[in-house]
mmCIF file of C-alpha atoms in Angstrom:
data_model
loop_
_atom_site.group_PDB
_atom_site.id
_atom_site.type_symbol
_atom_site.label_atom_id
_atom_site.label_comp_id
_atom_site.label_asym_id
_atom_site.label_seq_id
_atom_site.Cartn_x
_atom_site.Cartn_y
_atom_site.Cartn_z
ATOM 1 C CA UNK G 185 93.540 86.169 117.984
ATOM 2 C CA UNK G 186 93.223 89.606 119.768
ATOM 3 C CA UNK G 187 95.886 92.111 120.553
ATOM 4 C CA UNK G 188 96.747 91.710 124.151
ATOM 5 C CA UNK G 189 95.526 94.693 126.248
ATOM 6 C CA UNK G 190 97.984 95.983 128.824
ATOM 7 C CA UNK G 191 96.257 98.584 131.491
ATOM 8 C CA UNK G 192 98.329 101.526 132.236
ATOM 9 C CA UNK G 193 97.606 104.654 134.618
ATOM 10 C CA UNK G 194 95.246 106.188 132.314
ATOM 11 C CA UNK G 195 92.752 103.255 132.895
ATOM 12 C CA UNK G 196 91.496 100.157 131.355
ATOM 13 C CA UNK G 197 89.140 101.971 128.875
ATOM 14 C CA UNK G 198 92.145 104.146 127.377
ATOM 15 C CA UNK G 199 94.229 100.764 127.204
ATOM 16 C CA UNK G 200 91.859 99.501 124.621
ATOM 17 C CA UNK G 201 92.189 102.608 122.247
ATOM 18 C CA UNK G 202 94.793 102.941 119.797
ATOM 19 C CA UNK G 203 97.399 105.819 120.167
ATOM 20 C CA UNK G 204 100.794 106.991 119.255
ATOM 21 C CA UNK G 205 103.851 105.697 120.953
ATOM 22 C CA UNK G 206 105.111 109.352 121.287
ATOM 23 C CA UNK G 207 104.719 112.629 119.907
ATOM 24 C CA UNK G 208 107.735 112.223 117.701
ATOM 25 C CA UNK G 209 106.316 109.042 116.293
ATOM 26 C CA UNK G 210 102.931 110.806 115.360
ATOM 27 C CA UNK G 211 104.857 113.642 113.913
ATOM 28 C CA UNK G 212 106.825 111.467 111.606
ATOM 29 C CA UNK G 213 103.900 109.591 110.373
ATOM 30 C CA UNK G 214 101.890 112.962 109.845
ATOM 31 C CA UNK G 215 104.968 114.094 107.577
ATOM 32 C CA UNK G 216 104.794 110.887 105.765
ATOM 33 C CA UNK G 217 101.058 111.106 105.385
ATOM 34 C CA UNK G 218 101.332 114.904 103.922
ATOM 35 C CA UNK G 219 103.679 113.562 101.444
ATOM 36 C CA UNK G 220 101.345 111.046 100.191
ATOM 37 C CA UNK G 221 98.860 113.807 99.287
ATOM 38 C CA UNK G 222 101.298 114.992 96.581
ATOM 39 C CA UNK G 223 100.596 111.716 94.645
ATOM 40 C CA UNK G 224 96.703 112.071 94.662
ATOM 41 C CA UNK G 225 95.686 112.544 91.027
ATOM 42 C CA UNK G 226 92.135 114.113 91.399
ATOM 43 C CA UNK G 227 90.173 116.720 93.117
ATOM 44 C CA UNK G 228 89.107 115.651 96.545
ATOM 45 C CA UNK G 229 87.377 117.099 99.821
ATOM 46 C CA UNK G 230 88.181 115.839 103.159
ATOM 47 C CA UNK G 231 85.532 115.219 105.578
ATOM 48 C CA UNK G 232 85.301 113.855 109.165
ATOM 49 C CA UNK G 233 82.259 111.776 109.907
ATOM 50 C CA UNK G 234 81.210 111.109 113.414
ATOM 51 C CA UNK G 235 80.925 107.374 114.481
ATOM 52 C CA UNK G 236 80.278 105.224 117.460
ATOM 53 C CA UNK G 237 83.968 104.729 117.634
ATOM 54 C CA UNK G 238 85.106 108.445 116.938
ATOM 55 C CA UNK G 239 85.519 110.693 114.058
ATOM 56 C CA UNK G 240 86.395 109.006 110.952
ATOM 57 C CA UNK G 241 88.513 110.715 108.077
ATOM 58 C CA UNK G 242 86.881 110.315 104.659
ATOM 59 C CA UNK G 243 88.045 111.678 101.300
ATOM 60 C CA UNK G 244 85.402 112.388 98.630
ATOM 61 C CA UNK G 245 86.428 112.126 95.103
ATOM 62 C CA UNK G 246 84.669 112.045 91.711
ATOM 63 C CA UNK G 247 81.383 112.984 90.352
ATOM 64 C CA UNK G 248 78.600 110.994 88.795
ATOM 65 C CA UNK G 249 75.204 109.237 89.345
ATOM 66 C CA UNK G 250 76.277 105.596 89.622
ATOM 67 C CA UNK G 251 75.926 104.334 93.230
ATOM 68 C CA UNK G 252 78.835 105.551 95.357
ATOM 69 C CA UNK G 253 81.769 103.369 96.274
ATOM 70 C CA UNK G 254 83.596 103.020 99.876
ATOM 71 C CA UNK G 255 87.358 101.809 99.851
ATOM 72 C CA UNK G 256 88.848 100.213 102.884
ATOM 73 C CA UNK G 257 92.614 100.205 102.901
ATOM 74 C CA UNK G 258 94.904 97.501 103.739
ATOM 75 C CA UNK G 259 97.409 97.252 106.695
ATOM 76 C CA UNK G 260 100.025 99.998 106.667
ATOM 77 C CA UNK G 261 97.610 101.749 104.393
ATOM 78 C CA UNK G 262 95.366 104.955 104.899
ATOM 79 C CA UNK G 263 92.570 106.586 102.507
ATOM 80 C CA UNK G 264 95.265 108.053 100.289
ATOM 81 C CA UNK G 265 97.012 104.758 99.171
ATOM 82 C CA UNK G 266 94.252 104.360 96.419
ATOM 83 C CA UNK G 267 95.977 107.142 94.383
ATOM 84 C CA UNK G 268 97.223 104.801 91.494
ATOM 85 C CA UNK G 269 93.576 103.501 90.828
ATOM 86 C CA UNK G 270 91.289 106.509 92.042
ATOM 87 C CA UNK G 271 90.914 107.912 88.529
ATOM 88 C CA UNK G 272 89.752 104.838 87.068
ATOM 89 C CA UNK G 273 87.205 104.242 89.891
ATOM 90 C CA UNK G 274 85.872 107.919 89.826
ATOM 91 C CA UNK G 275 84.846 108.037 86.106
ATOM 92 C CA UNK G 276 81.125 108.256 86.814
ATOM 93 C CA UNK G 277 80.661 107.797 90.453
ATOM 94 C CA UNK G 278 81.709 109.334 93.813
ATOM 95 C CA UNK G 279 84.246 107.300 95.573
ATOM 96 C CA UNK G 280 84.909 107.738 99.233
ATOM 97 C CA UNK G 281 88.128 106.551 100.683
ATOM 98 C CA UNK G 282 88.533 105.976 104.578
ATOM 99 C CA UNK G 283 91.287 106.242 107.436
ATOM 100 C CA UNK G 284 90.306 103.078 109.423
ATOM 101 C CA UNK G 285 89.311 103.869 112.750
ATOM 102 C CA UNK G 286 91.850 102.526 115.375
ATOM 103 C CA UNK G 287 94.712 102.493 112.887
ATOM 104 C CA UNK G 288 97.136 105.151 111.929
ATOM 105 C CA UNK G 289 95.929 108.052 109.905
ATOM 106 C CA UNK G 290 93.442 110.905 110.651
ATOM 107 C CA UNK G 291 90.553 108.925 112.062
ATOM 108 C CA UNK G 292 90.482 109.429 116.032
ATOM 109 C CA UNK G 293 89.645 106.405 118.060
ATOM 110 C CA UNK G 294 87.411 107.304 121.124
ATOM 111 C CA UNK G 295 85.758 104.271 121.956
ATOM 112 C CA UNK G 296 87.194 100.512 122.252
ATOM 113 C CA UNK G 297 86.848 98.237 119.369
ATOM 114 C CA UNK G 298 86.787 94.612 121.003
ATOM 115 C CA UNK G 299 84.998 92.417 118.534
ATOM 116 C CA UNK G 300 85.352 92.111 114.401
ATOM 117 C CA UNK G 301 81.866 92.983 114.078
ATOM 118 C CA UNK G 302 82.197 96.405 115.460
ATOM 119 C CA UNK G 303 83.986 97.250 112.086
ATOM 120 C CA UNK G 304 80.334 96.386 110.628
ATOM 121 C CA UNK G 305 78.800 98.882 112.971
ATOM 122 C CA UNK G 306 81.558 101.413 112.381
ATOM 123 C CA UNK G 307 81.015 101.205 108.529
ATOM 124 C CA UNK G 308 77.422 101.653 108.815
ATOM 125 C CA UNK G 309 77.804 104.595 110.894
ATOM 126 C CA UNK G 310 80.072 106.088 108.233
ATOM 127 C CA UNK G 311 77.373 105.379 105.550
ATOM 128 C CA UNK G 312 74.947 106.969 107.760
ATOM 129 C CA UNK G 313 76.875 109.943 108.286
ATOM 130 C CA UNK G 314 77.638 110.207 104.752
ATOM 131 C CA UNK G 315 73.825 109.960 103.967
ATOM 132 C CA UNK G 316 74.125 107.026 101.934
ATOM 133 C CA UNK G 317 71.196 104.941 101.288
ATOM 134 C CA UNK G 318 73.499 102.428 99.226
ATOM 135 C CA UNK G 319 77.126 102.160 98.530
ATOM 136 C CA UNK G 320 79.288 99.409 96.993
ATOM 137 C CA UNK G 321 82.212 98.629 99.506
ATOM 138 C CA UNK G 322 85.410 97.376 98.178
ATOM 139 C CA UNK G 323 88.151 96.203 100.724
ATOM 140 C CA UNK G 324 91.700 95.252 99.852
ATOM 141 C CA UNK G 325 93.569 92.507 102.148
ATOM 142 C CA UNK G 326 92.823 93.574 105.837
ATOM 143 C CA UNK G 327 90.421 96.200 104.602
ATOM 144 C CA UNK G 328 88.579 93.163 102.631
ATOM 145 C CA UNK G 329 88.086 91.405 106.218
ATOM 146 C CA UNK G 330 86.659 94.477 107.663
ATOM 147 C CA UNK G 331 84.504 95.118 104.552
ATOM 148 C CA UNK G 332 83.028 91.644 105.019
ATOM 149 C CA UNK G 333 82.076 92.588 108.644
ATOM 150 C CA UNK G 334 79.677 94.933 106.983
ATOM 151 C CA UNK G 335 78.104 92.193 105.226
ATOM 152 C CA UNK G 336 77.991 90.105 108.569
ATOM 153 C CA UNK G 337 76.360 93.002 110.327
ATOM 154 C CA UNK G 338 73.824 92.989 107.643
ATOM 155 C CA UNK G 339 73.826 96.696 106.820
ATOM 156 C CA UNK G 340 71.114 97.210 104.308
ATOM 157 C CA UNK G 341 73.191 100.258 102.982
ATOM 158 C CA UNK G 342 75.730 97.630 101.211
ATOM 159 C CA UNK G 343 75.000 97.459 97.504
ATOM 160 C CA UNK G 344 77.664 94.916 96.948
ATOM 161 C CA UNK G 345 80.959 93.640 98.418
ATOM 162 C CA UNK G 346 84.110 93.413 96.456
ATOM 163 C CA UNK G 347 86.906 91.512 98.757
ATOM 164 C CA UNK G 348 90.349 91.826 97.329
ATOM 165 C CA UNK G 349 92.851 89.435 98.523
ATOM 166 C CA UNK G 350 91.050 88.729 102.036
ATOM 167 C CA UNK G 351 93.393 86.101 103.119
ATOM 168 C CA UNK G 352 93.162 85.662 106.698
ATOM 169 C CA UNK G 353 89.379 86.355 106.531
ATOM 170 C CA UNK G 354 88.778 83.169 104.697
ATOM 171 C CA UNK G 355 91.566 80.703 105.595
ATOM 172 C CA UNK G 356 93.965 80.968 108.530
ATOM 173 C CA UNK G 357 97.525 81.873 107.445
ATOM 174 C CA UNK G 358 100.107 79.134 107.358
ATOM 175 C CA UNK G 359 102.817 79.169 109.911
ATOM 176 C CA UNK G 360 105.423 79.850 107.258
ATOM 177 C CA UNK G 361 103.528 82.906 106.233
ATOM 178 C CA UNK G 362 103.330 84.354 109.885
ATOM 179 C CA UNK G 363 107.128 83.645 110.329
ATOM 180 C CA UNK G 364 108.053 85.439 107.506
ATOM 181 C CA UNK G 365 105.908 88.414 108.383
ATOM 182 C CA UNK G 366 107.242 88.515 111.976
ATOM 183 C CA UNK G 367 110.861 88.388 110.344
ATOM 184 C CA UNK G 368 110.267 91.193 108.296
ATOM 185 C CA UNK G 369 108.187 93.149 110.996
ATOM 186 C CA UNK G 370 111.099 92.711 113.761
ATOM 187 C CA UNK G 371 113.536 94.806 111.857
ATOM 188 C CA UNK G 372 111.424 97.410 109.935
ATOM 189 C CA UNK G 373 114.350 98.903 107.873
ATOM 190 C CA UNK G 374 113.922 100.435 104.624
ATOM 191 C CA UNK G 375 115.807 97.355 103.183
ATOM 192 C CA UNK G 376 113.691 94.888 104.812
ATOM 193 C CA UNK G 377 110.440 96.677 104.044
ATOM 194 C CA UNK G 378 111.299 96.567 100.371
ATOM 195 C CA UNK G 379 111.979 92.933 100.496
ATOM 196 C CA UNK G 380 108.878 92.285 102.231
ATOM 197 C CA UNK G 381 107.094 94.188 99.381
ATOM 198 C CA UNK G 382 109.022 92.268 96.891
ATOM 199 C CA UNK G 383 107.858 88.848 98.378
ATOM 200 C CA UNK G 384 104.359 89.691 99.135
ATOM 201 C CA UNK G 385 103.616 92.119 95.931
ATOM 202 C CA UNK G 386 106.275 90.896 93.283
ATOM 203 C CA UNK G 387 106.479 93.122 90.310
ATOM 204 C CA UNK G 388 104.960 96.024 92.041
ATOM 205 C CA UNK G 389 107.082 99.160 92.808
ATOM 206 C CA UNK G 390 106.277 100.867 96.023
ATOM 207 C CA UNK G 391 106.610 104.800 96.090
ATOM 208 C CA UNK G 392 108.848 106.174 98.618
ATOM 209 C CA UNK G 393 106.057 107.956 100.135
ATOM 210 C CA UNK G 394 104.217 104.768 100.701
ATOM 211 C CA UNK G 395 107.332 103.132 102.039
ATOM 212 C CA UNK G 396 107.566 106.083 104.590
ATOM 213 C CA UNK G 397 104.051 105.813 105.566
ATOM 214 C CA UNK G 398 104.223 102.266 106.251
ATOM 215 C CA UNK G 399 107.314 102.259 108.314
ATOM 216 C CA UNK G 400 106.088 105.256 110.466
ATOM 217 C CA UNK G 401 102.903 103.688 111.022
ATOM 218 C CA UNK G 402 104.562 101.268 113.313
ATOM 219 C CA UNK G 403 104.828 104.044 115.707
ATOM 220 C CA UNK G 404 101.217 103.608 116.277
ATOM 221 C CA UNK G 405 99.935 101.128 119.178
ATOM 222 C CA UNK G 406 96.795 99.401 117.796
ATOM 223 C CA UNK G 407 94.311 98.171 120.385
ATOM 224 C CA UNK G 408 91.839 96.237 117.842
ATOM 225 C CA UNK G 409 91.220 92.625 116.707
ATOM 226 C CA UNK G 410 93.321 90.904 114.344
ATOM 227 C CA UNK G 411 91.883 89.515 111.146
ATOM 228 C CA UNK G 412 90.681 85.790 111.749
ATOM 229 C CA UNK G 413 88.808 83.578 109.437
ATOM 230 C CA UNK G 414 85.111 84.267 109.228
ATOM 231 C CA UNK G 415 82.916 81.456 110.861
ATOM 232 C CA UNK G 416 80.665 79.489 108.482
ATOM 233 C CA UNK G 417 77.571 81.052 110.165
ATOM 234 C CA UNK G 418 79.187 84.581 109.497
ATOM 235 C CA UNK G 419 79.885 83.846 105.770
ATOM 236 C CA UNK G 420 76.278 82.690 105.495
ATOM 237 C CA UNK G 421 74.882 85.935 107.178
ATOM 238 C CA UNK G 422 76.342 87.919 104.223
ATOM 239 C CA UNK G 423 73.241 88.851 102.061
ATOM 240 C CA UNK G 424 74.944 91.429 99.702
ATOM 241 C CA UNK G 425 76.299 90.148 96.173
ATOM 242 C CA UNK G 426 80.107 89.320 96.872
ATOM 243 C CA UNK G 427 82.896 89.168 94.235
ATOM 244 C CA UNK G 428 86.039 87.681 95.717
ATOM 245 C CA UNK G 429 89.248 88.578 93.903
ATOM 246 C CA UNK G 430 92.589 86.841 94.096
ATOM 247 C CA UNK G 431 96.032 86.852 92.391
ATOM 248 C CA UNK G 432 96.973 83.296 91.295
ATOM 249 C CA UNK G 433 100.591 83.778 92.744
ATOM 250 C CA UNK G 434 99.244 85.261 95.954
ATOM 251 C CA UNK G 435 101.229 84.044 98.997
ATOM 252 C CA UNK G 436 98.499 85.093 101.649
ATOM 253 C CA UNK G 437 96.100 81.995 101.498
ATOM 254 C CA UNK G 438 95.492 78.588 100.204
ATOM 255 C CA UNK G 439 93.328 79.728 97.161
ATOM 256 C CA UNK G 440 91.316 76.411 96.835
ATOM 257 C CA UNK G 441 90.244 76.418 100.414
ATOM 258 C CA UNK G 442 89.300 80.028 100.039
ATOM 259 C CA UNK G 443 87.183 79.231 97.043
ATOM 260 C CA UNK G 444 85.521 76.439 98.832
ATOM 261 C CA UNK G 445 84.516 78.155 101.636
ATOM 262 C CA UNK G 446 83.005 81.221 99.733
ATOM 263 C CA UNK G 447 81.145 78.705 97.258
ATOM 264 C CA UNK G 448 79.773 76.951 100.225
ATOM 265 C CA UNK G 449 78.695 79.560 102.218
ATOM 266 C CA UNK G 450 78.152 82.976 100.662
ATOM 267 C CA UNK G 451 74.907 82.809 98.679
ATOM 268 C CA UNK G 452 75.344 85.447 96.105
ATOM 269 C CA UNK G 453 79.013 85.116 95.617
ATOM 270 C CA UNK G 454 81.443 85.316 92.520
ATOM 271 C CA UNK G 455 85.130 83.930 92.889
ATOM 272 C CA UNK G 456 87.799 85.331 90.529
ATOM 273 C CA UNK G 457 91.613 84.270 90.267
ATOM 274 C CA UNK G 458 93.738 86.414 87.963
ATOM 275 C CA UNK G 459 96.818 84.434 86.672
ATOM 276 C CA UNK G 460 100.373 85.650 86.605
ATOM 277 C CA UNK G 461 99.870 88.145 89.590
ATOM 278 C CA UNK G 462 100.157 87.959 93.309
ATOM 279 C CA UNK G 463 98.911 90.005 96.315
ATOM 280 C CA UNK G 464 99.303 93.434 94.375
ATOM 281 C CA UNK G 465 96.458 92.424 92.002
ATOM 282 C CA UNK G 466 94.633 95.793 92.201
ATOM 283 C CA UNK G 467 97.707 97.786 91.397
ATOM 284 C CA UNK G 468 100.283 95.808 89.270
ATOM 285 C CA UNK G 469 100.417 96.674 85.663
ATOM 286 C CA UNK G 470 99.575 95.268 82.939
ATOM 287 C CA UNK G 471 97.203 93.118 85.041
ATOM 288 C CA UNK G 472 95.505 96.066 86.811
ATOM 289 C CA UNK G 473 93.217 97.196 83.964
ATOM 290 C CA UNK G 474 91.788 93.616 83.789
ATOM 291 C CA UNK G 475 91.116 93.591 87.484
ATOM 292 C CA UNK G 476 89.591 96.949 87.481
ATOM 293 C CA UNK G 477 87.378 95.984 84.389
ATOM 294 C CA UNK G 478 86.059 93.075 86.522
ATOM 295 C CA UNK G 479 85.122 95.256 89.501
ATOM 296 C CA UNK G 480 83.538 97.674 87.221
ATOM 297 C CA UNK G 481 81.324 95.096 85.446
ATOM 298 C CA UNK G 482 80.391 93.941 88.679
ATOM 299 C CA UNK G 483 79.497 97.049 90.488
ATOM 300 C CA UNK G 484 77.640 98.186 87.389
ATOM 301 C CA UNK G 485 75.651 94.913 87.532
ATOM 302 C CA UNK G 486 74.381 95.877 90.859
ATOM 303 C CA UNK G 487 73.904 99.708 90.103
ATOM 304 C CA UNK G 488 71.020 98.520 88.151
ATOM 305 C CA UNK G 489 69.625 96.444 90.855
ATOM 306 C CA UNK G 490 69.940 99.427 93.196
ATOM 307 C CA UNK G 491 68.383 101.738 90.899
ATOM 308 C CA UNK G 492 65.508 99.168 90.226
ATOM 309 C CA UNK G 493 64.977 98.816 94.036
ATOM 310 C CA UNK G 494 64.708 102.525 94.594
ATOM 311 C CA UNK G 495 62.369 103.102 91.675
ATOM 312 C CA UNK G 496 59.912 100.271 93.128
ATOM 313 C CA UNK G 497 59.807 102.218 96.624
#
């Protein structure tokens, strides 16, 4: 399913580029965005990287010689939403967190994104702009779907893929799931948004700053494809080592169907399900430490592969 494009008097091309509904909507979001910066626990540097689709805001955090990591945020998030886990991820490596192009944030879309594979091109552009020969890519929820596109695109710069709760990227959501999402989205009051969070990520307390960002992000008109399950041939095109993570109580997909598709089509894949937790698998204590340890072990394994390949040039 794709977002329906409506032409306006700015022309067809502009109609395919995301923009704010009004100056007031943009101002409200930017105020919430600034408040989220207060929660960021490590020193960081903001960069704007040119890409085919427009300049992308990137935050560079951490130091260390291990292979760098790229983080792709979920729907309603931005490059600052990783504040609960960024310290653990930056212990011995540089981590880059991105504001997705064509979504609310400080990236500025200048060209239409009309196909899912455009995200693979975009991410490859970001890696090239950062002068990274290799990087691990971790995407969460909608960000996992975008991360998978880097694998489908065949970027040689991707050292590994970690896809956390990719949901619609593997299996079409159920009608019941979609109806519930629509019900909460039709009336985005604070109360309804907290109810949606409690349903989607039970046991995870969302900060007031994150709630404000999610709510004000609705003032942005996206003009990009919605996540769709990858076709069999797209999954087969992924060459990078891939770790797929779900919470056992996740409501976003049918886990066994997702597991079967990954096992059947992603040649270098691992599939991990963590019991007692839902969609908030990356953030919810006390499970978070186990999940991050699993991610760390996976990327360290492929740090070694990347180093061996570089030394063999």
